Amino acid sequence: VKGRIYDGNEGEKRSAQWTLYETFWGILKMASPFLPHITEELYHTELESNSVNSFTESVSEANKGFFYLNEKIKSIHSSDWPIKLLVKNDLDTQKAVDLLLKAVTEMRRYKSSNQISLGQEMGRILIGGNKNDLELFTTVKQDLRNVSRSTEVVLSNSLSNDQEFVLKIMLSKNEDSTL
């Protein structure tokens, strides 16, 4: 999400902002019966005016909180309970996300076993697999680059036997590692 907000195009930024807003709003509503005073305070809390990409840039009402201004109800306890969002069940998207999770898991396993900080920048990551997997992976390639902090993610069908999904990390000119 962070990569989409800071480095994404306008549509990606708005998508990430909406996701974060809806997630936090839902968590606040679900926590409100257990933490009524805290959640009410958060509901009425005004965001800092210097926050990056804030939704409140055009807000002029004083002493009104961020969620209050967007939801326009007096109290979080008067809001409707969160509803389940209906998301289109797209098998290609699910497969792409599964491939991304596999790549992120392998990248983190590699960093952990080599005592490399998760925040440390990495070199090039080469992804191999069959043609269909590589086509699906193009939709999440930037997400892997952001999460792994790699300089580049390259998709290649020459790394594998055209059946399995392969992740290869290029550490420097002479070092590399296949996962």
PDB file of C-alpha atoms in Angstrom:
ATOM      1  CA  VAL A   1       0.000   0.000   0.000  1.00  0.00           C
ATOM      2  CA  LYS A   2       2.792   2.401   0.891  1.00  0.00           C
ATOM      3  CA  GLY A   3       4.390   2.009  -2.528  1.00  0.00           C
ATOM      4  CA  ARG A   4       1.090   2.763  -4.247  1.00  0.00           C
ATOM      5  CA  ILE A   5       0.473   5.882  -2.182  1.00  0.00           C
ATOM      6  CA  TYR A   6       3.932   7.377  -2.636  1.00  0.00           C
ATOM      7  CA  ASP A   7       4.953   6.073  -6.059  1.00  0.00           C
ATOM      8  CA  GLY A   8       1.718   5.063  -7.785  1.00  0.00           C
ATOM      9  CA  ASN A   9      -0.299   6.903 -10.374  1.00  0.00           C
ATOM     10  CA  GLU A  10      -3.369   8.874  -9.298  1.00  0.00           C
ATOM     11  CA  GLY A  11      -5.698   5.854  -9.602  1.00  0.00           C
ATOM     12  CA  GLU A  12      -3.391   3.640  -7.542  1.00  0.00           C
ATOM     13  CA  LYS A  13      -3.062   6.332  -4.876  1.00  0.00           C
ATOM     14  CA  ARG A  14      -6.830   6.771  -4.602  1.00  0.00           C
ATOM     15  CA  SER A  15      -7.337   2.997  -4.503  1.00  0.00           C
ATOM     16  CA  ALA A  16      -4.836   2.602  -1.666  1.00  0.00           C
ATOM     17  CA  GLN A  17      -6.313   5.566   0.231  1.00  0.00           C
ATOM     18  CA  TRP A  18      -9.833   4.146  -0.097  1.00  0.00           C
ATOM     19  CA  THR A  19      -8.631   0.737   1.107  1.00  0.00           C
ATOM     20  CA  LEU A  20      -6.905   2.223   4.139  1.00  0.00           C
ATOM     21  CA  TYR A  21      -9.884   4.444   4.953  1.00  0.00           C
ATOM     22  CA  GLU A  22     -12.435   1.615   4.722  1.00  0.00           C
ATOM     23  CA  THR A  23     -10.196  -0.743   6.707  1.00  0.00           C
ATOM     24  CA  PHE A  24      -9.600   1.705   9.547  1.00  0.00           C
ATOM     25  CA  TRP A  25     -13.242   2.816   9.571  1.00  0.00           C
ATOM     26  CA  GLY A  26     -14.399  -0.806   9.798  1.00  0.00           C
ATOM     27  CA  ILE A  27     -11.944  -1.552  12.608  1.00  0.00           C
ATOM     28  CA  LEU A  28     -13.123   1.512  14.523  1.00  0.00           C
ATOM     29  CA  LYS A  29     -16.765   0.459  14.190  1.00  0.00           C
ATOM     30  CA  MET A  30     -16.048  -3.118  15.264  1.00  0.00           C
ATOM     31  CA  ALA A  31     -13.973  -1.962  18.247  1.00  0.00           C
ATOM     32  CA  SER A  32     -16.512   0.651  19.365  1.00  0.00           C
ATOM     33  CA  PRO A  33     -18.623  -1.647  21.595  1.00  0.00           C
ATOM     34  CA  PHE A  34     -15.471  -2.699  23.485  1.00  0.00           C
ATOM     35  CA  LEU A  35     -13.617   0.639  23.503  1.00  0.00           C
ATOM     36  CA  PRO A  36     -16.430   3.200  23.319  1.00  0.00           C
ATOM     37  CA  HIS A  37     -14.556   6.242  24.571  1.00  0.00           C
ATOM     38  CA  ILE A  38     -11.385   5.646  22.589  1.00  0.00           C
ATOM     39  CA  THR A  39     -13.201   4.948  19.325  1.00  0.00           C
ATOM     40  CA  GLU A  40     -15.434   7.995  19.798  1.00  0.00           C
ATOM     41  CA  GLU A  41     -12.343  10.128  20.363  1.00  0.00           C
ATOM     42  CA  LEU A  42     -10.694   8.723  17.224  1.00  0.00           C
ATOM     43  CA  TYR A  43     -13.907   9.335  15.290  1.00  0.00           C
ATOM     44  CA  HIS A  44     -13.836  13.022  16.243  1.00  0.00           C
ATOM     45  CA  THR A  45     -10.058  13.504  15.995  1.00  0.00           C
ATOM     46  CA  GLU A  46      -8.867  15.901  13.361  1.00  0.00           C
ATOM     47  CA  LEU A  47      -5.972  14.757  11.185  1.00  0.00           C
ATOM     48  CA  GLU A  48      -2.838  16.833  11.082  1.00  0.00           C
ATOM     49  CA  SER A  49      -3.033  19.428   8.341  1.00  0.00           C
ATOM     50  CA  ASN A  50       0.406  18.503   7.021  1.00  0.00           C
ATOM     51  CA  SER A  51      -0.290  14.783   6.512  1.00  0.00           C
ATOM     52  CA  VAL A  52       0.755  13.384   3.138  1.00  0.00           C
ATOM     53  CA  ASN A  53      -2.038  12.926   0.577  1.00  0.00           C
ATOM     54  CA  SER A  54      -4.665  13.779   3.192  1.00  0.00           C
ATOM     55  CA  PHE A  55      -8.324  13.669   2.252  1.00  0.00           C
ATOM     56  CA  THR A  56      -8.845  16.726   4.458  1.00  0.00           C
ATOM     57  CA  GLU A  57      -7.113  19.267   2.232  1.00  0.00           C
ATOM     58  CA  SER A  58     -10.435  20.921   1.349  1.00  0.00           C
ATOM     59  CA  VAL A  59     -11.999  20.635   4.812  1.00  0.00           C
ATOM     60  CA  SER A  60     -12.795  23.945   6.462  1.00  0.00           C
ATOM     61  CA  GLU A  61     -14.957  22.969   9.445  1.00  0.00           C
ATOM     62  CA  ALA A  62     -13.055  23.520  12.677  1.00  0.00           C
ATOM     63  CA  ASN A  63     -12.997  20.974  15.518  1.00  0.00           C
ATOM     64  CA  LYS A  64     -14.589  18.268  13.392  1.00  0.00           C
ATOM     65  CA  GLY A  65     -12.811  14.957  13.040  1.00  0.00           C
ATOM     66  CA  PHE A  66     -11.762  13.253   9.858  1.00  0.00           C
ATOM     67  CA  PHE A  67     -14.277  10.413  10.025  1.00  0.00           C
ATOM     68  CA  TYR A  68     -16.991  12.771  11.293  1.00  0.00           C
ATOM     69  CA  LEU A  69     -16.540  14.999   8.242  1.00  0.00           C
ATOM     70  CA  ASN A  70     -16.666  12.034   5.862  1.00  0.00           C
ATOM     71  CA  GLU A  71     -19.416   9.995   7.493  1.00  0.00           C
ATOM     72  CA  LYS A  72     -21.574  12.940   8.654  1.00  0.00           C
ATOM     73  CA  ILE A  73     -23.086  11.215  11.680  1.00  0.00           C
ATOM     74  CA  LYS A  74     -22.978  12.567  15.230  1.00  0.00           C
ATOM     75  CA  SER A  75     -21.340   9.539  16.856  1.00  0.00           C
ATOM     76  CA  ILE A  76     -19.539   6.406  15.766  1.00  0.00           C
ATOM     77  CA  HIS A  77     -22.075   4.539  17.903  1.00  0.00           C
ATOM     78  CA  SER A  78     -24.843   5.729  15.585  1.00  0.00           C
ATOM     79  CA  SER A  79     -23.134   4.277  12.520  1.00  0.00           C
ATOM     80  CA  ASP A  80     -24.209   1.117  10.758  1.00  0.00           C
ATOM     81  CA  TRP A  81     -22.304  -2.070  11.467  1.00  0.00           C
ATOM     82  CA  PRO A  82     -19.704  -2.843   8.753  1.00  0.00           C
ATOM     83  CA  ILE A  83     -21.096  -4.732   5.801  1.00  0.00           C
ATOM     84  CA  LYS A  84     -19.370  -7.375   3.762  1.00  0.00           C
ATOM     85  CA  LEU A  85     -18.018  -5.931   0.546  1.00  0.00           C
ATOM     86  CA  LEU A  86     -18.904  -7.980  -2.469  1.00  0.00           C
ATOM     87  CA  VAL A  87     -15.802  -8.507  -4.556  1.00  0.00           C
ATOM     88  CA  LYS A  88     -15.835 -10.116  -7.951  1.00  0.00           C
ATOM     89  CA  ASN A  89     -14.325 -13.601  -7.685  1.00  0.00           C
ATOM     90  CA  ASP A  90     -11.698 -13.458 -10.403  1.00  0.00           C
ATOM     91  CA  LEU A  91      -9.588 -16.617 -10.638  1.00  0.00           C
ATOM     92  CA  ASP A  92      -6.789 -14.858 -12.544  1.00  0.00           C
ATOM     93  CA  THR A  93      -6.488 -12.179  -9.876  1.00  0.00           C
ATOM     94  CA  GLN A  94      -6.495 -14.817  -7.145  1.00  0.00           C
ATOM     95  CA  LYS A  95      -3.763 -16.786  -8.944  1.00  0.00           C
ATOM     96  CA  ALA A  96      -1.672 -13.591  -9.370  1.00  0.00           C
ATOM     97  CA  VAL A  97      -2.024 -12.808  -5.657  1.00  0.00           C
ATOM     98  CA  ASP A  98      -1.081 -16.401  -4.772  1.00  0.00           C
ATOM     99  CA  LEU A  99       2.059 -16.087  -6.929  1.00  0.00           C
ATOM    100  CA  LEU A 100       2.881 -12.755  -5.286  1.00  0.00           C
ATOM    101  CA  LEU A 101       2.484 -14.256  -1.805  1.00  0.00           C
ATOM    102  CA  LYS A 102       4.758 -17.144  -2.785  1.00  0.00           C
ATOM    103  CA  ALA A 103       7.395 -14.716  -4.084  1.00  0.00           C
ATOM    104  CA  VAL A 104       7.171 -12.472  -0.990  1.00  0.00           C
ATOM    105  CA  THR A 105       7.392 -15.490   1.309  1.00  0.00           C
ATOM    106  CA  GLU A 106      10.485 -16.776  -0.490  1.00  0.00           C
ATOM    107  CA  MET A 107      12.073 -13.315  -0.496  1.00  0.00           C
ATOM    108  CA  ARG A 108      11.503 -12.914   3.240  1.00  0.00           C
ATOM    109  CA  ARG A 109      12.765 -16.435   3.905  1.00  0.00           C
ATOM    110  CA  TYR A 110      15.888 -15.640   1.909  1.00  0.00           C
ATOM    111  CA  LYS A 111      16.509 -12.374   3.764  1.00  0.00           C
ATOM    112  CA  SER A 112      15.905 -14.008   7.136  1.00  0.00           C
ATOM    113  CA  SER A 113      18.190 -16.990   6.509  1.00  0.00           C
ATOM    114  CA  ASN A 114      20.961 -14.675   5.291  1.00  0.00           C
ATOM    115  CA  GLN A 115      20.448 -12.241   8.187  1.00  0.00           C
ATOM    116  CA  ILE A 116      19.468  -9.405   5.861  1.00  0.00           C
ATOM    117  CA  SER A 117      17.127  -6.750   7.211  1.00  0.00           C
ATOM    118  CA  LEU A 118      13.684  -6.823   5.600  1.00  0.00           C
ATOM    119  CA  GLY A 119      14.074  -3.102   4.940  1.00  0.00           C
ATOM    120  CA  GLN A 120      17.402  -3.446   3.133  1.00  0.00           C
ATOM    121  CA  GLU A 121      17.341  -2.772  -0.573  1.00  0.00           C
ATOM    122  CA  MET A 122      17.998  -5.756  -2.804  1.00  0.00           C
ATOM    123  CA  GLY A 123      19.267  -6.151  -6.313  1.00  0.00           C
ATOM    124  CA  ARG A 124      17.384  -7.650  -9.230  1.00  0.00           C
ATOM    125  CA  ILE A 125      14.783 -10.358  -8.772  1.00  0.00           C
ATOM    126  CA  LEU A 126      14.235 -12.763 -11.630  1.00  0.00           C
ATOM    127  CA  ILE A 127      10.929 -14.602 -11.790  1.00  0.00           C
ATOM    128  CA  GLY A 128      10.570 -17.703 -13.913  1.00  0.00           C
ATOM    129  CA  GLY A 129       7.603 -19.848 -14.723  1.00  0.00           C
ATOM    130  CA  ASN A 130       5.224 -20.866 -17.432  1.00  0.00           C
ATOM    131  CA  LYS A 131       3.829 -18.292 -19.832  1.00  0.00           C
ATOM    132  CA  ASN A 132       0.433 -18.029 -18.103  1.00  0.00           C
ATOM    133  CA  ASP A 133       1.952 -17.514 -14.643  1.00  0.00           C
ATOM    134  CA  LEU A 134       4.313 -14.846 -15.955  1.00  0.00           C
ATOM    135  CA  GLU A 135       1.461 -13.012 -17.688  1.00  0.00           C
ATOM    136  CA  LEU A 136      -0.534 -13.040 -14.454  1.00  0.00           C
ATOM    137  CA  PHE A 137       2.490 -11.932 -12.442  1.00  0.00           C
ATOM    138  CA  THR A 138       2.868  -8.753 -14.508  1.00  0.00           C
ATOM    139  CA  THR A 139      -0.160  -7.336 -12.661  1.00  0.00           C
ATOM    140  CA  VAL A 140       1.588  -7.667  -9.269  1.00  0.00           C
ATOM    141  CA  LYS A 141       5.203  -7.175 -10.338  1.00  0.00           C
ATOM    142  CA  GLN A 142       5.414  -3.646  -8.935  1.00  0.00           C
ATOM    143  CA  ASP A 143       3.992  -4.842  -5.619  1.00  0.00           C
ATOM    144  CA  LEU A 144       6.829  -7.389  -5.281  1.00  0.00           C
ATOM    145  CA  ARG A 145       9.373  -4.696  -6.134  1.00  0.00           C
ATOM    146  CA  ASN A 146       7.932  -2.412  -3.431  1.00  0.00           C
ATOM    147  CA  VAL A 147       7.674  -5.100  -0.746  1.00  0.00           C
ATOM    148  CA  SER A 148      11.106  -6.602  -1.386  1.00  0.00           C
ATOM    149  CA  ARG A 149      12.774  -3.229  -1.961  1.00  0.00           C
ATOM    150  CA  SER A 150      14.462  -4.619  -5.049  1.00  0.00           C
ATOM    151  CA  THR A 151      15.891  -2.490  -7.810  1.00  0.00           C
ATOM    152  CA  GLU A 152      14.141  -4.456 -10.533  1.00  0.00           C
ATOM    153  CA  VAL A 153      11.821  -7.405 -11.075  1.00  0.00           C
ATOM    154  CA  VAL A 154      12.341  -9.238 -14.354  1.00  0.00           C
ATOM    155  CA  LEU A 155      10.062 -11.955 -15.698  1.00  0.00           C
ATOM    156  CA  SER A 156      11.687 -14.678 -17.771  1.00  0.00           C
ATOM    157  CA  ASN A 157      10.456 -18.002 -19.084  1.00  0.00           C
ATOM    158  CA  SER A 158      14.048 -19.233 -19.514  1.00  0.00           C
ATOM    159  CA  LEU A 159      14.610 -19.723 -15.747  1.00  0.00           C
ATOM    160  CA  SER A 160      12.386 -22.731 -15.271  1.00  0.00           C
ATOM    161  CA  ASN A 161      11.289 -25.888 -16.998  1.00  0.00           C
ATOM    162  CA  ASP A 162       8.103 -24.054 -18.040  1.00  0.00           C
ATOM    163  CA  GLN A 163       6.162 -25.739 -15.252  1.00  0.00           C
ATOM    164  CA  GLU A 164       7.339 -24.405 -11.907  1.00  0.00           C
ATOM    165  CA  PHE A 165       7.424 -20.897 -10.494  1.00  0.00           C
ATOM    166  CA  VAL A 166      11.034 -19.844  -9.757  1.00  0.00           C
ATOM    167  CA  LEU A 167      12.367 -16.837  -7.860  1.00  0.00           C
ATOM    168  CA  LYS A 168      16.014 -15.871  -8.407  1.00  0.00           C
ATOM    169  CA  ILE A 169      17.713 -13.026  -6.560  1.00  0.00           C
ATOM    170  CA  MET A 170      20.676 -11.226  -8.112  1.00  0.00           C
ATOM    171  CA  LEU A 171      22.668  -9.787  -5.205  1.00  0.00           C
ATOM    172  CA  SER A 172      25.553  -8.343  -7.158  1.00  0.00           C
ATOM    173  CA  LYS A 173      27.462  -8.977 -10.372  1.00  0.00           C
ATOM    174  CA  ASN A 174      29.011 -12.210  -9.072  1.00  0.00           C
ATOM    175  CA  GLU A 175      26.544 -13.424  -6.446  1.00  0.00           C
ATOM    176  CA  ASP A 176      23.108 -14.823  -7.063  1.00  0.00           C
ATOM    177  CA  SER A 177      20.711 -17.152  -5.378  1.00  0.00           C
ATOM    178  CA  THR A 178      17.885 -19.294  -6.682  1.00  0.00           C
ATOM    179  CA  LEU A 179      14.950 -20.003  -4.386  1.00  0.00           C
TER     180      LEU A 179
END
